[in-house]
mmCIF file of C-alpha atoms and ligand atoms in Angstrom:
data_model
loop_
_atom_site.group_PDB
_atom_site.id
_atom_site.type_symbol
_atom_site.label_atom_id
_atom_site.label_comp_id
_atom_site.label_asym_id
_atom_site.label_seq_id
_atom_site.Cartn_x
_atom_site.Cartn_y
_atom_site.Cartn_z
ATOM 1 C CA UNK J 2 11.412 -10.971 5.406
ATOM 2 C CA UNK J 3 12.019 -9.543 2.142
ATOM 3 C CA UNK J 4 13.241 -6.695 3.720
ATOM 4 C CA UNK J 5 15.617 -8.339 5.744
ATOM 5 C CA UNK J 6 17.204 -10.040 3.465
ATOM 6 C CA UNK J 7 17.109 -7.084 1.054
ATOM 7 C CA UNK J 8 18.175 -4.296 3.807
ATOM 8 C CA UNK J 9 21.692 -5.921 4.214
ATOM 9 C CA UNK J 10 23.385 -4.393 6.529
ATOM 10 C CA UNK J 11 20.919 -1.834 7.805
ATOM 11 C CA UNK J 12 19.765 -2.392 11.506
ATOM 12 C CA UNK J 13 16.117 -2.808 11.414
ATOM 13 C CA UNK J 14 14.829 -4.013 15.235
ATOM 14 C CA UNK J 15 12.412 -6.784 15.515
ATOM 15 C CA UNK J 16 9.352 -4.712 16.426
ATOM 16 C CA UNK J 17 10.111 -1.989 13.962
ATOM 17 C CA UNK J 18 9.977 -4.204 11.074
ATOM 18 C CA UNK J 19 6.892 -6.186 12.395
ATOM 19 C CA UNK J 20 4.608 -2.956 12.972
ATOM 20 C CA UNK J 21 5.533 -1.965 9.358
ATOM 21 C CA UNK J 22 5.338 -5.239 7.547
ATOM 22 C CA UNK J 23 1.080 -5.532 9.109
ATOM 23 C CA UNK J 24 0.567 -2.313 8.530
ATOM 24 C CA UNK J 25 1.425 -2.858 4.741
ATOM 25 C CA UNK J 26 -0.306 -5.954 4.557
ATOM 26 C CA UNK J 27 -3.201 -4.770 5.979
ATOM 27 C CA UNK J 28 -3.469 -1.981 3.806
ATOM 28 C CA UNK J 29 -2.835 -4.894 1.209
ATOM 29 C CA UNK J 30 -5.772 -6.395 2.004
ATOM 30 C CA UNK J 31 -7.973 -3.452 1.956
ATOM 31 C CA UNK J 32 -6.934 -3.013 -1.781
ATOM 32 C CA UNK J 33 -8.315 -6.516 -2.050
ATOM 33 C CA UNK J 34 -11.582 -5.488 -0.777
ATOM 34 C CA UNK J 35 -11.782 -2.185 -2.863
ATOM 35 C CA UNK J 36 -10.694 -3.480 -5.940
ATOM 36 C CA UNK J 37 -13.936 -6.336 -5.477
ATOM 37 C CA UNK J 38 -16.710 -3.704 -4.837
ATOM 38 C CA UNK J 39 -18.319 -2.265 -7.125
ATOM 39 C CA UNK J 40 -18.033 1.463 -7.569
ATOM 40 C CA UNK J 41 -18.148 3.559 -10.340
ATOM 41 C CA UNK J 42 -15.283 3.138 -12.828
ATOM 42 C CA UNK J 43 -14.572 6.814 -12.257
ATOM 43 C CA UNK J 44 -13.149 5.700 -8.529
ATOM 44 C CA UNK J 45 -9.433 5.935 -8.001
ATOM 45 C CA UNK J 46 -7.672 4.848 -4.856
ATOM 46 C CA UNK J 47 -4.513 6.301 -3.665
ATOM 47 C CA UNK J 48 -2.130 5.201 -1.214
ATOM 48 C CA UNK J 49 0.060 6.849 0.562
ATOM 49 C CA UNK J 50 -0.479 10.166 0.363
ATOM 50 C CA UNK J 51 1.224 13.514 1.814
ATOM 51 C CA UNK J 52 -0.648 16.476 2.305
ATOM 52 C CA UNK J 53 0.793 19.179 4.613
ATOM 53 C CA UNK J 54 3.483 16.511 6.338
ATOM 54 C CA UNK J 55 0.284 14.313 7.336
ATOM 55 C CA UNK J 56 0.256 10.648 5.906
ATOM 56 C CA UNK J 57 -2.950 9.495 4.698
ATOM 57 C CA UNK J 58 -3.115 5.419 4.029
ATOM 58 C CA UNK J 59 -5.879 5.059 1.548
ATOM 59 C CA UNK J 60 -7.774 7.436 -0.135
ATOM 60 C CA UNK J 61 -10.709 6.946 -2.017
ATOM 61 C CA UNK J 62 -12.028 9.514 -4.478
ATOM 62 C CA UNK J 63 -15.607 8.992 -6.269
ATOM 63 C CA UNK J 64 -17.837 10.705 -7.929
ATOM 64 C CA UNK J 65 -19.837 10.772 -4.779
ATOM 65 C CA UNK J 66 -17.835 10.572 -1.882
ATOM 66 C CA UNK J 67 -14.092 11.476 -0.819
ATOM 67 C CA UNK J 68 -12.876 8.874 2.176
ATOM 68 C CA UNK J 69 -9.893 8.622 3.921
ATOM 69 C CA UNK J 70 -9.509 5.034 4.898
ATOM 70 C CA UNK J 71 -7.303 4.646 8.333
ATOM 71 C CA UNK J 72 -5.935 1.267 8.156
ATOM 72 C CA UNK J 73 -5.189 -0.951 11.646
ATOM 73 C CA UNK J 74 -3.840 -4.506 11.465
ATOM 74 C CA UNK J 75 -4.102 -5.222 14.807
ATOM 75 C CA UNK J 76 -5.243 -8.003 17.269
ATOM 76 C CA UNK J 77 -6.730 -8.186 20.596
ATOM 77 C CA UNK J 78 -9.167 -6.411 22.732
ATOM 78 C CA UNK J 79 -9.231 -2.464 21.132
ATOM 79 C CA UNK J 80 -10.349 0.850 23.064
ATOM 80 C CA UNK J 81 -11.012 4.061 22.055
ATOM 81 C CA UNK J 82 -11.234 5.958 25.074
ATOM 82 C CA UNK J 83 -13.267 8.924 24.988
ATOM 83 C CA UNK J 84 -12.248 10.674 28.326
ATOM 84 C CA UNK J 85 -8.631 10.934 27.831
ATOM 85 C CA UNK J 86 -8.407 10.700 24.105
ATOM 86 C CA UNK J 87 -6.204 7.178 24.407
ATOM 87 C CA UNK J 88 -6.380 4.199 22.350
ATOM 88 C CA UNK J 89 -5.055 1.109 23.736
ATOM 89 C CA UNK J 90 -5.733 -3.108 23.717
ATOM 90 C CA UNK J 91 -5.615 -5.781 25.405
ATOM 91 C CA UNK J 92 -3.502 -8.443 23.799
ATOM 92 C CA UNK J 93 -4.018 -12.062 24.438
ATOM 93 C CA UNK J 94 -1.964 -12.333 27.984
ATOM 94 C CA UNK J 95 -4.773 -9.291 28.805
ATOM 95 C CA UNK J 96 -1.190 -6.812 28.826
ATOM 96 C CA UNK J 97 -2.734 -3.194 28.367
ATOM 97 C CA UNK J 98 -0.773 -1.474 25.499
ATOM 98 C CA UNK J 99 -1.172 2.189 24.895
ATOM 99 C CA UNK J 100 -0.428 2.950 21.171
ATOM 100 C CA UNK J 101 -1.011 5.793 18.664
ATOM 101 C CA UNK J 102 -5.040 6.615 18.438
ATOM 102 C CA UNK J 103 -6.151 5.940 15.036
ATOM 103 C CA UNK J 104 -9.254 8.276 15.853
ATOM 104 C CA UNK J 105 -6.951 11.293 16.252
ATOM 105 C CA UNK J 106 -5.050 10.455 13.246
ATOM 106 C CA UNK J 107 -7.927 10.102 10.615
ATOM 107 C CA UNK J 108 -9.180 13.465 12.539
ATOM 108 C CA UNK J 109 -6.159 15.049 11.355
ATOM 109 C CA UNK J 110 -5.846 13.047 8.317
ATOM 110 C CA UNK J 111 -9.761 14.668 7.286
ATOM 111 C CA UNK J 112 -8.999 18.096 8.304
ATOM 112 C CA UNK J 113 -5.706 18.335 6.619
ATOM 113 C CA UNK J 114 -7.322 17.265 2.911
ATOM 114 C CA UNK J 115 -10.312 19.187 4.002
ATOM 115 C CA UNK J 116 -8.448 22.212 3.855
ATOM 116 C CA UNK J 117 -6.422 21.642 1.154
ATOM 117 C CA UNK J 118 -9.318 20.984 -0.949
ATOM 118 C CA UNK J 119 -11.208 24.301 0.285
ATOM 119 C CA UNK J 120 -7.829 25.955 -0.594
ATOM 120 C CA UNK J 121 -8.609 25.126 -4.150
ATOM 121 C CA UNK J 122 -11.846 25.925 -3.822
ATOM 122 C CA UNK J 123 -13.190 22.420 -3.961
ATOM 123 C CA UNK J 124 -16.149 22.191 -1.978
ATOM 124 C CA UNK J 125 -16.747 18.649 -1.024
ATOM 125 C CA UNK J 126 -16.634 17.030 2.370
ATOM 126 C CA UNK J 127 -14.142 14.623 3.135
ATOM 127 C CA UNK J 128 -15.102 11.810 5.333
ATOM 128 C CA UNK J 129 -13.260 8.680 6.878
ATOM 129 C CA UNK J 130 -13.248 5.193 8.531
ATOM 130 C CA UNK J 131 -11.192 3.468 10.729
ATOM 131 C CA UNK J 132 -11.000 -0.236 9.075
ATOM 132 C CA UNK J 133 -9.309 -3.146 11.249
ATOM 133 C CA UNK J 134 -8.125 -5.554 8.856
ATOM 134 C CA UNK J 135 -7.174 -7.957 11.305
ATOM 135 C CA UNK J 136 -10.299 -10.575 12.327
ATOM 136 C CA UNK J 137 -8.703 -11.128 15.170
ATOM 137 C CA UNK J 138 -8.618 -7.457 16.391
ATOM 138 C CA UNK J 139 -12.029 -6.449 18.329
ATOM 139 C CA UNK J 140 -13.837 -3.120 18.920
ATOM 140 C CA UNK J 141 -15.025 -3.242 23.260
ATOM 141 C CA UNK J 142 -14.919 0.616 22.928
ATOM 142 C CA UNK J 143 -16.136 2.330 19.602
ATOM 143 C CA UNK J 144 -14.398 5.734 18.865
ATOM 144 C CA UNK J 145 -17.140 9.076 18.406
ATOM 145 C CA UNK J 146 -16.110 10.682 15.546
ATOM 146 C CA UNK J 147 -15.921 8.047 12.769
ATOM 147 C CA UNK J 148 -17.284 4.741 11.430
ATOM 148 C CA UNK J 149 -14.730 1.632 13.049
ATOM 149 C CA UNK J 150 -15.453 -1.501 10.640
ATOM 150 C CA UNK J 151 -13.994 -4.789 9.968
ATOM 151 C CA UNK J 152 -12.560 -5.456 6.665
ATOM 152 C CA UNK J 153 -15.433 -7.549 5.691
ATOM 153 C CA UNK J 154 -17.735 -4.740 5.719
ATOM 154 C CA UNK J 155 -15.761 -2.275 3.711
ATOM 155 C CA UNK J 156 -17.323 -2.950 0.484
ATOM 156 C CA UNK J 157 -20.901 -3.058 1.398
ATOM 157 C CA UNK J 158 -20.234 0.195 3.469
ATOM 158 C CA UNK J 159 -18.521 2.248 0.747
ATOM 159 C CA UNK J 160 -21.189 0.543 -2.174
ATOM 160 C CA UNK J 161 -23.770 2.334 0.104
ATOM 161 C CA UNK J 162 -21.697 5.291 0.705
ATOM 162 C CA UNK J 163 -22.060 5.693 -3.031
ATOM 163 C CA UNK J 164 -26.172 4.958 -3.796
ATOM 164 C CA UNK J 165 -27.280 7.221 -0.939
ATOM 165 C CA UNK J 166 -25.008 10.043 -1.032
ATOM 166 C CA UNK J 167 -26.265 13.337 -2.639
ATOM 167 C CA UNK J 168 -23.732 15.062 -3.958
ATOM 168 C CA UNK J 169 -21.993 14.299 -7.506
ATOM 169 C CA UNK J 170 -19.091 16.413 -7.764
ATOM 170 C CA UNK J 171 -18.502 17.915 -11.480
ATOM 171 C CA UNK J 172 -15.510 16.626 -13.390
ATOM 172 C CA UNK J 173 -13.368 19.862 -12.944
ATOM 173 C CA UNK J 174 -13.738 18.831 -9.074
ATOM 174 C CA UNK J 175 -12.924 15.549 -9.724
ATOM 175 C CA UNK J 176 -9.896 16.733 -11.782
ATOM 176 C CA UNK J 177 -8.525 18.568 -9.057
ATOM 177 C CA UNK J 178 -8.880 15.722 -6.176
ATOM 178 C CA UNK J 179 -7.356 13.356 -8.748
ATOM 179 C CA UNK J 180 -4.242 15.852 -9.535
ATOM 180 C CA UNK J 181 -3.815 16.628 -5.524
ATOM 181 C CA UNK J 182 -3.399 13.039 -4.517
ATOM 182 C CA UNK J 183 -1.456 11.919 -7.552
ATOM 183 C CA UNK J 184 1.057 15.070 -7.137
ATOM 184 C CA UNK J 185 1.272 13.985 -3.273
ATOM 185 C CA UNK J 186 1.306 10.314 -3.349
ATOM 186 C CA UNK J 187 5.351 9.197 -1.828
ATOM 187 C CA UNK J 188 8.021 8.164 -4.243
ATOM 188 C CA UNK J 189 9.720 5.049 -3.613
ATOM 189 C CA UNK J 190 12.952 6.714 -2.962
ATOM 190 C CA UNK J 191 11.586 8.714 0.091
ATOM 191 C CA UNK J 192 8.714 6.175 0.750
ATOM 192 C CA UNK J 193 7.254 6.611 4.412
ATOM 193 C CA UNK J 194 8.475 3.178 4.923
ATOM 194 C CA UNK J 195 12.605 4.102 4.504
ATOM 195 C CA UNK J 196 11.563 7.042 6.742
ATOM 196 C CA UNK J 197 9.781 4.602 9.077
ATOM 197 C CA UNK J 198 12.660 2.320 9.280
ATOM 198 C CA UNK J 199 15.660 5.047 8.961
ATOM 199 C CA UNK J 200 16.836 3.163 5.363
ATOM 200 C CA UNK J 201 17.730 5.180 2.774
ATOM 201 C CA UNK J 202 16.381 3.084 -0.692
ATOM 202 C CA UNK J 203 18.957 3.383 -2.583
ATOM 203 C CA UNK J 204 21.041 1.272 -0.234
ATOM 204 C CA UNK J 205 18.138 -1.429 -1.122
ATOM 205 C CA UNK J 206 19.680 -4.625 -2.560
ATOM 206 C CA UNK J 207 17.637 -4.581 -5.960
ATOM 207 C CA UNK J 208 17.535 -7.063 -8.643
ATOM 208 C CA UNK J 209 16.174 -10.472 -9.704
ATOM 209 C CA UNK J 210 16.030 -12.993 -6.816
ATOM 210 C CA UNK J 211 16.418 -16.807 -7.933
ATOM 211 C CA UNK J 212 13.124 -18.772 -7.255
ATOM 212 C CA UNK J 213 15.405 -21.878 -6.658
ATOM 213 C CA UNK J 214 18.377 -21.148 -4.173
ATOM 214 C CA UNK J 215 16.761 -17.364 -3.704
ATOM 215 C CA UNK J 216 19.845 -15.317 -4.544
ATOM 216 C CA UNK J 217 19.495 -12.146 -5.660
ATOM 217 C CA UNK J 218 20.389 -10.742 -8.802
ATOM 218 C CA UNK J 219 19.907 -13.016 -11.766
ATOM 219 C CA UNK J 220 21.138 -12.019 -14.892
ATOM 220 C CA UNK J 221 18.877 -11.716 -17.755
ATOM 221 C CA UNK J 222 20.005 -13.986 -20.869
ATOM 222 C CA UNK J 223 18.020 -15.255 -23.916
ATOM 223 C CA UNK J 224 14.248 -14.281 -22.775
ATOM 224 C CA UNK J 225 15.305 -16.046 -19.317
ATOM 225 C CA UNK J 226 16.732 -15.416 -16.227
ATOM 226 C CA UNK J 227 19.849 -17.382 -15.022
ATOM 227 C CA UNK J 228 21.160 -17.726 -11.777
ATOM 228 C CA UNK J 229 24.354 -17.416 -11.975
ATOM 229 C CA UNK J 230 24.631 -18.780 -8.214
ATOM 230 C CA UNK J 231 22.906 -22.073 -8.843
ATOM 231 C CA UNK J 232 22.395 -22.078 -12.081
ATOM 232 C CA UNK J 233 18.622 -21.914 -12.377
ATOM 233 C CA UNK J 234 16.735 -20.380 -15.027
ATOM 234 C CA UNK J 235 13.013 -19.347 -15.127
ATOM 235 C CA UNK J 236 11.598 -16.908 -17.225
ATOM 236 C CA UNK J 237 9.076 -15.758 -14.841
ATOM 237 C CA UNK J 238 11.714 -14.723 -12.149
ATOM 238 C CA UNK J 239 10.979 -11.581 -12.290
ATOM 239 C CA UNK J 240 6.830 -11.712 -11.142
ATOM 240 C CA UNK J 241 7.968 -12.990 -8.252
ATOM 241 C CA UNK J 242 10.197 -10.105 -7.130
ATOM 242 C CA UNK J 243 7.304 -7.603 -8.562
ATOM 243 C CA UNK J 244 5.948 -9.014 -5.625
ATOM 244 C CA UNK J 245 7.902 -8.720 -3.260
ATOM 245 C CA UNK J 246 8.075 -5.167 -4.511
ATOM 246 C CA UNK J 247 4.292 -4.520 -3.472
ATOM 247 C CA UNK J 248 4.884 -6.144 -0.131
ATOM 248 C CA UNK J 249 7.394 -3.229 0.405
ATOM 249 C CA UNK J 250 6.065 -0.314 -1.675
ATOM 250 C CA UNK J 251 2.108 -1.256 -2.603
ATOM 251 C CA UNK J 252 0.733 -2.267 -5.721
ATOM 252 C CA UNK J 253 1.649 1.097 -8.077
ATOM 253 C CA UNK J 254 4.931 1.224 -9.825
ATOM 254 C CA UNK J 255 6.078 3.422 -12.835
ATOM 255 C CA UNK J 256 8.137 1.951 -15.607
ATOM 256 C CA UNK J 257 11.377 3.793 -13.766
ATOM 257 C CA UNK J 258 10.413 2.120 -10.368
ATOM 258 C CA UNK J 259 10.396 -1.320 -11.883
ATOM 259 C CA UNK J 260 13.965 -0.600 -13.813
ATOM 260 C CA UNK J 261 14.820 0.216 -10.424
ATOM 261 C CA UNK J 262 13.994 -2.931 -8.436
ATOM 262 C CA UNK J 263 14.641 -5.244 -11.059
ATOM 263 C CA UNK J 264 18.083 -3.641 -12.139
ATOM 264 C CA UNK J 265 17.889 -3.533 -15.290
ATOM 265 C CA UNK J 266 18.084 -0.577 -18.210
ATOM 266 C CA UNK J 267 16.904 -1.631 -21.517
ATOM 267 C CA UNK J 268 13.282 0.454 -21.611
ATOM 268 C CA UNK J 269 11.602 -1.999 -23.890
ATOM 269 C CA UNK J 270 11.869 -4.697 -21.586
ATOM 270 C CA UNK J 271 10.637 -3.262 -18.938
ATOM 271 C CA UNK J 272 7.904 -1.990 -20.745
ATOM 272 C CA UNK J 273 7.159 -5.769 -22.340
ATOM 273 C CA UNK J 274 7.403 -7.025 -18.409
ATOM 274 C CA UNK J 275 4.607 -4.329 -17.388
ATOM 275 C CA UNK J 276 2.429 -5.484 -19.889
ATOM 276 C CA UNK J 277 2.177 -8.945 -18.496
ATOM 277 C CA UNK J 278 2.704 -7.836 -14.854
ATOM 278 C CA UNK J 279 0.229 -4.600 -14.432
ATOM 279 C CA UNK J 280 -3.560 -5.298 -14.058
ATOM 280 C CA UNK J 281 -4.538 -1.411 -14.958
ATOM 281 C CA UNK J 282 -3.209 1.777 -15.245
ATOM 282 C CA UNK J 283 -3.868 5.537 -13.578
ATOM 283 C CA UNK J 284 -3.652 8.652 -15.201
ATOM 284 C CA UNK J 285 -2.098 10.108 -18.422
ATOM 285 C CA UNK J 286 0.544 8.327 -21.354
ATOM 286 C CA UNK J 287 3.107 11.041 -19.701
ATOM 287 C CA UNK J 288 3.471 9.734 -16.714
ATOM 288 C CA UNK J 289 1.201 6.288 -16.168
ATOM 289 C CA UNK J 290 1.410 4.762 -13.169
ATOM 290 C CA UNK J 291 0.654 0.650 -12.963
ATOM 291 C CA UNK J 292 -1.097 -1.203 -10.702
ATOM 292 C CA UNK J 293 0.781 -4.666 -10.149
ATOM 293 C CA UNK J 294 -1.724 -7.899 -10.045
ATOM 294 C CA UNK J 295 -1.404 -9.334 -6.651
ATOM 295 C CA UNK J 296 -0.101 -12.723 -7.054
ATOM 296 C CA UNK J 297 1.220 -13.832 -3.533
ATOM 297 C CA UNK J 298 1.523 -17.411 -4.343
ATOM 298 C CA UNK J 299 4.182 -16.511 -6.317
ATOM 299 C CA UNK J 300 6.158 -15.491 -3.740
ATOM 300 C CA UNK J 301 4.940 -18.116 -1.362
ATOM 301 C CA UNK J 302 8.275 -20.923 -1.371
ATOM 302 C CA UNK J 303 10.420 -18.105 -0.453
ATOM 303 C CA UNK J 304 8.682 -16.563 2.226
ATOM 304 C CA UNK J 305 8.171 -20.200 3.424
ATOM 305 C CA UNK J 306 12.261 -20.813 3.622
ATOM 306 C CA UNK J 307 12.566 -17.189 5.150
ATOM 307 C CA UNK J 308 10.599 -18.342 7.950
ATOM 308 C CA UNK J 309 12.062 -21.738 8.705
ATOM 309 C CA UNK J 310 15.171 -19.232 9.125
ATOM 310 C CA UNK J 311 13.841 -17.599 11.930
HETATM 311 ZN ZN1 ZN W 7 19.851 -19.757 -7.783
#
């Protein structure tokens, strides 16, 4: 929906924009998860990452354990076939749909960071699991080479992953994951999702939108925001389209991102709106990175009037 009404004139179809819209909140959701279990502060999650022209969703480095995380918002009846390699459900009218296995791409996923990581002479064994962060999406047949778990288990599983494993890589090894994924982690001008979708994001309609009449681009004016549509003014305009932000891009931003989608220049304020907006930082005073706090209620009357659109 933000999209949409952000894309302008760009064609995005129906199905194209619904397969990318759950797959981004699911992912969402798994952040949730992660950010509630508890793992050693040294853990770092990265989304979105490119090694070698393979996309990996979520990867989690610890001290103890490296693990892709291949995310699946899906419903219905889900199964990994092991004879021809096919993954396919059953949705609710029982309509078999074949779709891309998620088994074969966290295979690839694995081997592609494996390598990478042996190429720099890390030695540390990457492993992954397939999380459905749908409740409504059901496992009949179980794929063979990795762990397939519902959202709710995530934490438990990965707290474990942590107290029995028996490795504890060194902090040069650590350095070197952290550097890999950070260096390869998507920009928000070539973001998988533009590529998904064939947008380009510059043509993105960026700005402020109006919490009242939902127009975009309020100008900012004596510590507020004005609509210069309806005339509205709220000085916490500007959370809400941070949010919509992480519906379209995830939760990290840098302080040129955020000048970006909010359309403004002046450094200072976007540096006082971080402040209030990030929850915690990655990574060195060069180039930090933020990590938005997820605040979808903020968001929630607009998506509300989007959909009574529709
Ligand atoms: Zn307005």
């Amino acid at each position: 929906m933000c999209l949409h009404s952000r894309a302008g004139e760009s064609k995005i179809t129906e199905s194209e924009y619904r397969t990318t819209k759950a797959g981004f909140a699911g992912e969402e959701k798994v952040i949730q998860f992660l950010v509630e279990a508890r793992l050693s502060k040294e853990t770092r999650i990265f989304r979105n990452v490119f090694i070698d022209g393979t996309q990996v969703d979520i990867v989690v480095v610890n001290p103890r354990f490296v693990c892709i995380l291949e995310v699946k918002n899906m419903t219905g009846e889900l199964f990994f076939s092991v004879h021809n390699k096919q993954f396919y459900r059953l949705n609710g009218e029982g309509k078999k749909e074949g779709m891309r296995n998620p088994e074969l791409q966290l295979q690839r996923a694995v081997k592609v960071l494996q390598r990478r990581l042996h190429s720099k002479e890390v030695d540390v064994r990457v492993r992954g699991i397939i999380v459905l962060a749908s409740r409504s999406g059901i496992v009949v047949e179980a794929p063979h080479l990795f762990p397939v778990i519902p959202i709710d288990a995530l934490t438990d599983l990965l707290e474990k992953m942590e107290s029995s494993s028996k490795e504890l890589f060194n902090s040069e090894d650590l350095k070197i994951m952290r550097k890999l994924m950070k260096g390869n982690r998507v920009k928000v001008e070539d973001s998988q999702l533009f590529e998904r979708l064939n947008l380009d994001g510059r043509k993105l309609r960026c700005g402020v939108r109006c919490t009242e009449c939902f127009h975009i681009g309020m100008v900012r004016t004596y510590s507020t925001w004005l609509c210069e549509r309806c005339g509205y003014r709220d000085k916490d305009a500007h959370l809400a389209t941070l949010q919509e932000y992480q519906l379209l891009f995830g939760r990290e931003i840098s302080s040129k991102e955020l000048k970006w989608w909010l359309g403004i220049e002046d450094r200072f304020l976007s540096l006082r709106i971080l402040n209030h907006a990030h929850e915690s930082y990655q990574f060195g005073p060069k180039n930090r990175v933020y990590i938005l706090k997820f605040e979808p209620y903020r968001l929630e009357r607009f998506l509300v009037s989007e959909m009574r659109k529709r």
